Amino acid sequence: MANHKIDQDHERFREIVKGAIKKDLKKYITHGEMIGRKGKDLVSIPVPQIDIPTFRYGNRETGGVGQGDGEEGTVIGSGQNEDDSGEAGEGLGEHIQEVDITIEELARILGDELELPRIEPKGSQRIETEKYRYIGIRRSGPESLKHFKRTYREAMRRLISSGDYDPENPVIIPIREDKRYKAPVPKLVQECNAVIFYLMDVSGSMSDDMKEIVRIEAFWIDTWLRSQYKGIISRYIIHDAAAKEVSEDAFYHTRESGGTKISTAYHLFDRIVTEEYDLSQWNVYGFHFSDGDNWGDDNAESIRLLTDQILPKVNLFCYGQVGNQFVSGQFIENLKIILAEQKADNLALSLINSKQDIYDSIRTFLGKGK
Amino acid sequence: MDLTKELREWQEIIEKSAKSYGLDFFETIFELLPFKELNATASFMGFPGRYPHWRFGMEYESLSKAYAYGLQKIYEMVINNNPTYAYLLDCNNLVDQKMVMAHVFGHADFFKNNIWFSKTDRKMLDKMADHRAEIRAFIDKYGYEVVETFIDTCLSLENLIDRHAPFIERRVIRTSSLVNPEVEEEKKTVKKIPTDRSYLEPYMNPADFLKAEQKKIDEEERREQHFPENPEKDIMLFLIENAPFLKTEEWKRRVLEIVREEAYYFVPQAQTKIMNEGWASYWHTKIMTGSDRTDPYQRGQAKPAILADSEIIDFAEHHSGTVATSPGRLNPYKLGLELFRDIEERWNQGKFGKEYDECDDFEIREQWDKKLGMGREKIFEVRKIHNDVTFIDSFLTYEFCQKQKLFVYRYNKEVGVYIISDRDFQAVKQQLLFSLTNSGQPHIYVQDGNYDNRGELFLEHHFEGHGLDRRYIEDSLRALYRVWGRPVWIKTKEKSEDEGREQIVIYGLEEDVENGINIETPD
């Protein structure tokens, strides 16, 4: 009965959020920040809200009453959410829903949320690998693979048939012949492999805030791609005026200084791909984040490498330029020209000025379904 | 959908049980809804339909997502109406349905008997439907976007009402003009110097002098004439009565009236959130689990529990989910339930009154039991006359605060986190009362509706230690400007070391308009 009424309002709301209508409301939209924390898998799910302005107190200023353990000075919540409302009985940061959730579930939600297309792995040739699953049973094997239930069932069967089973005192002791063991059964599974390269500019001009943006965005990209491929390998390259491959941890925490030569990173990327990956079997992704402040005379070389070497090899190459309203690098402008001239459909570009832009950026990158 | 036969039978049993405890409610009608319908109904705040507006869609999106991702689900909705309507989620299992029905009767009793609900419209279901029809007619006539945008504006003003107005004797809404000619009283005139000789008159009281004096007096009088006479807290009403252009645009006045009326309908629910949920939770536990013989009200006769033995675990799990607490959140179900139980215990044991209050021996206080057995009677009285503010003010005790581990939290600017700042009883109580008073909304009054004799609107925020959130001041003023049509001022204070630094914000001056920042003319 109420359905069609709410559908109309819901549709209207979706259009406002998408920015199709009533653009003056755009500034009140909060998407909720997408926070991914590996380990405990605590993730906040973005639920867009439009806040109608009213005269009000800010929760930061008024504080509130809570309940539970803790000394004075104990931290009870982070203040990163600006939209806390101060009403009694309302939680901190009610606009953001935080929940324990598995990575697979998260990827599905992300896909739904951003309306991401599922990825078509490239090439007709898919790798088939033999995988073993322990679903068979046999009479011999190591104790560590003993099938407890089946063993006792055999023992019980033996006792009942020999008439030694006493329901009043149901003691069952398996002997050697009763023992059953799990056995591996080979199975052919189709598999497609993917390797993701994360490239980041760590030159002096990249601030910690910018790296935080890269970290969050890379987490979500990783989450999505992992949901699409069985075997996935992530590799990390950092560069300033020179490039090197690093561990995941170093990728996020290294702080270098000095100038920027993007070509060095592209060169290294290309070399690793050529040397280590058979392109008929691997899906290759490249995500490059930089503030775009490249050395002027390096631009031509970077673009040559990208268009001649990299783009023909990869499923998708994405360049995300992080910055703020004051600094804006030139590099993305050069790439835009390429995009326009060559109609490279596996190149995606986006400008990420703040955390708010991550949402749209991911959609740009992964919305191609490649 | 109507209840199933099984549920209907349970409704009868539970209703009977509720009545036997003394709960008193209007006829209560339950309906079973699938989750989509229940979410839709909840988005309309319990009503089957409201006027078209995107914010209900926003609510719906949020609820549907939370349900789809398994974050939360709504078990029930009750609306304050006669008859009382309640909705159950159709896929719930029986034990949940029974618990929810018991909970609903608690709410239904509260709606009917709590005095703060006494002025609410008990035919709101029909009223909301009328409002919907009316606004749809405006949409047909003036266009979707136009009407919707004006509703957006009204919603920005929704909290500018006087929450106690229903008890100050309702005034009939009058549409007076800005300067009302009818209220002009006897005009003051210049006192002449008395003379009984008429030929002296032009010399004693020269005409041009009289004229000049009269002008002065008039001026003074106008200045004295306050408009409004006293600061008006029901700003929405003030706008409805006085905003100049609402007189020519009847439909806008009507929309503002509708938004205001609905806002007033929901006020008591916000005012009694803790009590209402506490009361309903108290009764769902009592009704579900029955009661033991030691309960003085059972007079040795235990009531049968509604729960089957096999349902105990499910019930316990659901109930503890309802009253679960987390540090940054005050759970009204938990606080209300515990406080009602505490009051019942104190009045059973006689832990109140002068003698008890003055006793400062911890041991004796702890052991105090006069076996009065007045607890149940007391909580029924409390549910009748209190709202959350007076409830907390009268019954929150030092011991309760300790036992419930209540604390005050503050935002720490240096680190950017919320921390526990205080466990002192007085501080907790003060903080709670602050957040409950006026439903946690700032107190704002119309000070002058003809400011500086230019027809500008001057508001004043009564500072109570906290400043307004700066991010919303200008946009809220803009909404007022759209209705008032002339510049709007607000005097407020910023929190600072001393008493608060005064601050005046204006919106709608010509410069604003010329600068192109605020080129809105009231539409």
Tab-separated table of C-alpha atoms in Angstrom, chain B residues 40 46 122 494:
chain	number	residue	atom	x	y	z
B	40	ALA	CA	8.321	2.625	3.817
B	46	GLY	CA	4.730	5.493	11.074
B	122	ARG	CA	-5.619	11.593	18.003
B	494	GLU	CA	30.111	32.461	20.483
